[in-house]
Coordinates of C-alpha atoms and ligand atoms in Angstrom, one line a residue:
M147 CA -0.2 0.0 0.0
D148 CA 1.1 3.6 -0.8
F149 CA 2.3 5.3 2.4
K150 CA -0.1 8.3 2.0
Q151 CA -3.0 6.0 1.5
Y152 CA -1.8 4.1 4.5
L153 CA -1.7 7.2 6.8
K154 CA -5.1 8.3 5.5
S155 CA -6.9 5.0 6.0
R156 CA -5.5 4.6 9.7
K157 CA -6.3 8.4 10.3
N158 CA -9.8 7.8 9.0
R159 CA -10.3 4.7 11.2
V160 CA -9.3 6.7 14.3
D161 CA -11.3 9.7 13.4
A162 CA -14.5 7.5 12.7
F163 CA -14.2 5.8 16.1
L164 CA -13.6 9.3 17.9
E165 CA -16.8 10.6 16.1
K166 CA -19.0 7.8 17.4
Y167 CA -17.4 7.6 20.8
L168 CA -17.5 11.2 21.6
S169 CA -21.2 11.3 20.4
S170 CA -22.0 8.5 23.1
I171 CA -20.7 10.3 26.2
D172 CA -23.2 11.5 28.8
A173 CA -21.9 14.9 29.6
P174 CA -23.0 18.7 29.7
S175 CA -23.3 19.8 26.0
R176 CA -20.7 22.6 26.4
L177 CA -18.1 20.3 27.9
L178 CA -18.6 17.9 25.0
E179 CA -18.5 20.9 22.5
A180 CA -15.1 21.9 23.9
M181 CA -13.7 18.4 23.8
R182 CA -14.8 17.8 20.3
Y183 CA -13.5 21.3 19.2
S184 CA -9.8 20.3 20.0
V185 CA -10.2 16.6 19.1
F186 CA -11.5 17.5 15.6
A187 CA -9.3 20.5 15.0
G188 CA -7.1 18.9 12.3
G189 CA -4.4 17.0 14.2
K190 CA -2.2 14.7 12.3
R191 CA -3.1 11.6 14.4
L192 CA 0.6 10.8 14.7
R193 CA 0.4 8.9 17.9
P194 CA -2.6 6.8 17.1
I195 CA -1.0 5.8 13.7
L196 CA 2.2 4.8 15.3
A197 CA 0.2 2.6 17.9
I198 CA -1.8 1.0 15.1
A199 CA 1.6 0.6 12.9
A200 CA 3.3 -1.0 15.9
Y201 CA 0.4 -3.3 16.3
E202 CA 0.4 -4.3 12.6
T203 CA 4.4 -4.7 12.8
C204 CA 4.0 -7.3 15.6
H205 CA 0.6 -8.9 14.5
T206 CA 0.9 -9.8 11.1
K207 CA -2.4 -11.6 10.7
T208 CA -4.9 -9.0 11.6
P209 CA -4.2 -5.6 10.1
C210 CA -5.6 -2.6 11.8
E211 CA -7.8 -4.4 14.2
D212 CA -10.5 -2.6 16.0
A213 CA -8.9 -2.7 19.5
A214 CA -5.8 -0.9 17.9
V215 CA -7.9 1.8 16.6
V216 CA -9.5 2.2 20.3
L217 CA -6.1 2.4 21.7
G218 CA -5.0 5.0 19.3
A219 CA -8.0 7.0 19.9
A220 CA -7.4 6.9 23.9
I221 CA -3.9 8.1 23.2
E222 CA -5.1 10.9 21.1
M223 CA -7.6 12.1 23.5
I224 CA -4.4 12.3 26.1
H225 CA -2.4 14.2 23.4
T226 CA -5.3 16.5 22.8
Y227 CA -5.8 17.3 26.5
S228 CA -2.1 18.1 26.7
L229 CA -2.3 20.6 23.9
I230 CA -5.3 22.4 25.5
H231 CA -3.6 22.7 28.6
D232 CA -0.2 23.8 27.0
D233 CA -2.0 26.6 25.3
L234 CA -3.5 28.3 28.4
P235 CA -2.4 31.6 29.7
A236 CA -0.8 30.0 32.7
M237 CA 1.5 27.8 30.4
D238 CA 2.3 29.0 26.7
D239 CA -0.6 31.5 26.4
D240 CA -1.2 30.8 22.7
D241 CA -3.9 32.2 20.7
F242 CA -3.9 29.9 17.7
R243 CA -3.3 26.0 17.3
R244 CA -3.6 24.4 14.0
G245 CA -4.8 27.6 12.4
S246 CA -7.7 28.0 14.7
P247 CA -8.3 29.9 18.0
T248 CA -7.2 27.9 20.9
N249 CA -9.6 26.0 23.2
H250 CA -9.6 28.7 26.0
K251 CA -10.1 31.6 23.4
V252 CA -13.2 30.0 22.2
F253 CA -14.8 28.4 25.5
G254 CA -12.9 30.5 28.3
D255 CA -10.1 29.1 30.6
A256 CA -12.3 27.2 33.2
V257 CA -14.2 25.1 30.4
A258 CA -10.9 24.5 28.4
I259 CA -9.1 23.3 31.6
L260 CA -12.0 20.8 32.2
A261 CA -12.1 19.8 28.7
G262 CA -8.7 18.9 29.0
D263 CA -9.3 16.9 32.3
A264 CA -12.2 15.2 30.8
L265 CA -10.3 14.0 27.7
L266 CA -7.5 12.7 29.9
T267 CA -10.0 10.8 32.2
Q268 CA -12.1 9.6 29.3
A269 CA -8.9 8.0 27.7
F270 CA -8.7 5.7 30.7
E271 CA -12.5 5.1 31.0
L272 CA -12.2 4.0 27.3
L273 CA -9.2 1.8 28.0
S274 CA -10.9 -0.1 30.7
D275 CA -14.4 -0.4 29.1
D276 CA -15.0 -4.1 28.8
K277 CA -17.8 -3.6 26.4
I278 CA -15.7 -1.6 23.9
L279 CA -12.4 -3.5 24.3
R280 CA -13.8 -7.0 24.3
D281 CA -11.5 -10.1 24.2
I282 CA -8.3 -8.3 25.2
D283 CA -6.3 -10.3 27.6
P284 CA -6.6 -8.6 31.1
D285 CA -2.9 -8.9 31.5
R286 CA -2.0 -7.2 28.5
R287 CA -4.8 -4.5 29.2
G288 CA -3.1 -3.8 32.6
K289 CA 0.4 -3.4 31.1
I290 CA -0.9 -1.0 28.3
I291 CA -3.0 1.2 30.9
S292 CA 0.0 1.3 33.1
E293 CA 2.3 2.1 30.3
I294 CA 0.1 5.0 29.2
A295 CA -0.4 6.3 32.6
R296 CA 3.5 6.4 33.4
S297 CA 4.2 8.2 30.1
S298 CA 1.6 10.8 30.7
G299 CA 2.0 11.5 34.3
S300 CA 4.6 13.1 36.7
S301 CA 7.5 10.9 35.6
G302 CA 6.6 11.4 31.8
M303 CA 4.6 14.4 30.0
V304 CA 3.5 16.4 32.9
G305 CA 6.9 16.0 34.7
G306 CA 8.6 17.2 31.4
Q307 CA 6.2 20.1 31.0
V308 CA 7.0 21.2 34.6
A309 CA 10.8 20.9 34.0
D310 CA 10.4 22.7 30.9
I311 CA 8.5 25.6 32.5
L312 CA 11.1 25.8 35.3
S313 CA 13.9 26.1 32.8
E314 CA 12.5 29.2 31.1
G315 CA 15.0 32.0 31.4
R316 CA 17.8 29.8 32.9
S317 CA 20.6 28.1 31.2
I318 CA 20.6 24.4 31.0
D319 CA 22.9 21.8 29.3
R320 CA 22.2 19.5 26.4
Q321 CA 21.6 16.7 29.0
A322 CA 19.0 18.6 30.7
L323 CA 17.3 19.5 27.5
E324 CA 17.2 16.1 26.4
D325 CA 15.7 14.9 29.7
I326 CA 12.8 17.5 29.4
H327 CA 12.0 16.3 25.9
L328 CA 12.3 12.6 26.6
R329 CA 9.5 13.2 29.1
K330 CA 7.4 15.9 27.6
T331 CA 7.3 14.8 24.0
S332 CA 8.9 11.5 23.6
A333 CA 7.3 9.5 26.5
L334 CA 3.6 9.6 24.9
I335 CA 5.0 8.7 21.5
C336 CA 7.2 6.0 22.9
A337 CA 4.2 4.5 24.7
S338 CA 2.1 4.6 21.6
V339 CA 4.3 2.0 19.8
V340 CA 5.1 0.2 23.0
S341 CA 1.3 -0.2 24.0
G342 CA 0.6 -1.3 20.3
A343 CA 3.3 -4.0 20.5
I344 CA 1.9 -5.3 23.8
L345 CA -1.7 -5.1 22.4
A346 CA -0.4 -7.5 19.6
G347 CA 1.1 -10.0 22.1
A348 CA 4.7 -9.1 21.1
A349 CA 7.5 -11.0 23.0
A350 CA 9.5 -8.9 25.6
D351 CA 12.5 -8.5 23.4
K352 CA 10.2 -6.9 20.6
V353 CA 8.5 -4.6 23.1
S354 CA 12.1 -3.3 24.1
A355 CA 13.1 -2.6 20.4
M356 CA 9.7 -0.8 20.0
A357 CA 10.8 1.4 23.1
V358 CA 14.1 2.2 21.5
Y359 CA 12.4 3.0 18.3
G360 CA 9.8 5.1 20.0
S361 CA 12.3 7.1 22.3
R362 CA 14.4 7.9 19.4
I363 CA 11.6 9.2 17.0
G364 CA 10.0 10.9 19.9
L365 CA 13.2 13.0 20.3
A366 CA 13.6 13.4 16.6
F367 CA 10.0 14.8 16.5
Q368 CA 10.8 17.2 19.1
V369 CA 14.2 18.4 17.4
A370 CA 12.1 18.7 14.1
D371 CA 9.4 20.7 15.8
D372 CA 12.0 23.2 17.4
I373 CA 13.6 23.4 13.8
L374 CA 10.1 24.2 12.4
D375 CA 9.6 26.8 15.0
V376 CA 12.4 28.8 13.6
T377 CA 12.2 27.9 9.9
G378 CA 8.6 27.3 9.4
T379 CA 6.0 29.9 8.5
Q380 CA 2.9 30.9 10.5
E381 CA 0.9 29.6 7.7
E382 CA 2.5 26.1 7.6
L383 CA 2.4 25.8 11.3
G384 CA -1.0 27.1 12.2
K385 CA 0.3 29.0 15.1
S386 CA 2.8 31.7 15.9
T387 CA 6.4 30.8 15.9
S388 CA 7.1 31.5 19.5
D389 CA 9.4 29.1 21.5
V390 CA 12.7 31.1 20.9
T391 CA 11.0 34.7 21.7
R392 CA 9.7 33.0 24.8
D393 CA 13.3 32.2 25.8
K394 CA 12.6 28.5 25.8
K395 CA 15.5 26.2 25.4
T396 CA 15.5 24.6 21.9
Y397 CA 17.7 22.4 19.8
P398 CA 18.5 25.0 17.4
A399 CA 19.4 27.6 20.1
L400 CA 21.7 25.0 21.8
Y401 CA 23.1 23.2 18.6
G402 CA 22.7 25.6 15.7
I403 CA 20.1 24.6 12.9
E404 CA 22.5 22.4 10.9
N405 CA 23.6 20.4 13.9
A406 CA 20.0 20.1 15.1
R407 CA 19.0 18.8 11.5
R408 CA 21.9 16.2 11.8
K409 CA 20.8 15.2 15.2
A410 CA 17.2 14.8 14.1
E411 CA 18.5 12.5 11.1
R412 CA 20.9 10.6 13.4
L413 CA 17.9 9.9 15.9
A414 CA 15.7 8.6 13.1
A415 CA 18.5 6.3 11.7
E416 CA 18.9 5.0 15.3
A417 CA 15.0 4.4 15.4
V418 CA 15.1 2.5 12.1
G419 CA 18.0 0.5 13.3
A420 CA 16.0 -0.8 16.1
L421 CA 13.5 -2.2 13.9
D422 CA 16.0 -4.7 12.2
S423 CA 14.5 -7.8 13.8
F424 CA 11.1 -7.0 12.5
G425 CA 12.0 -7.3 8.8
E426 CA 9.7 -6.1 5.9
Q427 CA 6.8 -6.0 8.3
A428 CA 8.0 -2.6 9.9
W429 CA 7.8 -0.7 6.7
G430 CA 5.1 1.6 8.0
L431 CA 7.4 2.4 11.1
R432 CA 10.4 2.9 9.1
T433 CA 8.6 5.2 6.7
I434 CA 6.9 7.3 9.6
A435 CA 10.7 7.8 11.0
D436 CA 11.6 9.5 7.7
Y437 CA 8.4 11.5 7.6
I438 CA 9.1 12.8 11.1
V439 CA 12.3 14.4 10.0
E440 CA 11.0 15.8 6.9
R441 CA 7.6 17.2 7.8
K442 CA 6.4 20.7 7.3
N443 CA 3.9 21.1 10.1
Ligands
GRG634 C1 0.1 20.3 29.5 C2 0.8 18.0 30.8 C3 0.9 19.2 29.6 C4 1.8 18.8 28.6 C5 1.9 19.6 27.5 C6 2.8 18.1 24.5 C7 3.0 19.2 25.3 C8 3.2 19.0 26.9 C9 3.1 20.5 24.9 C10 3.1 20.9 23.5 C11 4.2 21.7 23.2 C12 4.9 21.4 21.9 C13 4.5 22.3 20.8 C14 5.8 20.3 21.8 C15 6.4 19.9 20.7 C16 6.1 18.5 20.1 C17 4.6 18.4 20.1 C18 3.9 17.6 21.1 C19 3.9 18.9 19.2 C20 2.4 18.9 18.8 O1 2.2 17.5 18.4 P1 1.6 17.2 17.0 O2 2.6 17.8 16.0 O3 0.1 17.9 16.9 O4 1.4 15.7 16.9 P2 -1.0 17.6 16.2 O5 -1.6 19.0 16.0 O6 -0.8 17.0 14.7 O7 -2.0 16.8 16.8

C-alpha cells in the first residue's frame, strides 16, 4: 500500500471511532463541544497511527484491528488534553493552534481546563471499558494502561512540562534539554508504539525494540518541531512561531540549525536501526521515521 494511503486509511479509522465515541458520552453539552472542538481541530493523528503501525508490525495476521484503533483513539485524547492545557495563559498562552483559535479563546479558561481534564480521564475510561475492548487479555490491558499512565504522568509528559516551564530564562545543558523532551514529548510517542506492540502480544525483546524506536523518534520529532519553530511560516504551522522569543530552550538554540538537523536525522536512523529484527513488516514504522524528520507541520 502507498504510504499516504496508509496514513489516510488509519487516520480515517481513528477519526470515525472518535466521532462515534464522543457522541456517545453523557456529559454537559458545552463540555462535549469543547472536547470535540480540539479533538477535531485537524491533528495529524501521529500517535494513533504509530500505535496501529506497531500493532501491525507485531501482529501480522490481523491488520488494523478495532482494538488497535481504540488504543490509538485513547492516546489521541490524552495528546489533545495536553495541547489544550499547554496553550492556556498559565502555560504557553497561545491564541492559535492548527490555524484556529485555541480552546480557551473559544470556551474560556475554566471550560478549557475541564475539557482537558475530561479528555484525559475519558481516555482511561475507554481503555478500561470491557464492552468496547472485548477479548483483550486482562494482563495485556493492565500493562497497556500502566504504560500509558506512566508516560503521561509525573515521570513522563506532566513532569517534562514542569521541568520545561522551570527552565525558562535559565541556562541548561544538552543533557537537561534531552531529559525534558524525553519526558514531555517522547514518552507518549514511545508509549504509543510500546502499547501497540503489547496489544499484539509481542515478546519482551520485541517490546524493548519498540521502546528504543519510540524514544528515538519521539526526540527526533521534538528536534524537528524546534527547527520548524524557527524555519516554518505561521501559515505552515497554524500558530505563531514563538518558543525562541519566549526564551524556551530549543535544539537549534543549543546546537545551531544545521547540527540540530543532523541530530534529528541521526535519531531517526537509530530508530530505524532498532527495527531490524522485524524485517519487511516494519515498513510503516520505518517510513514514519523518515516522515517525522522531513515534515513541514
Ligand atoms: C500540559 C501536561 C501538559 C503537557 C504539555 C505536548 C506538550 C506537553 C506540549 C506541546 C508543546 C509542543 C509544541 C511540543 C512539541 C511537540 C509536540 C507535542 C507537538 C504537537 O504535536 P503534533 O504535531 O500535534 O503531533 P497535532 O496538531 O498534529 O496533533
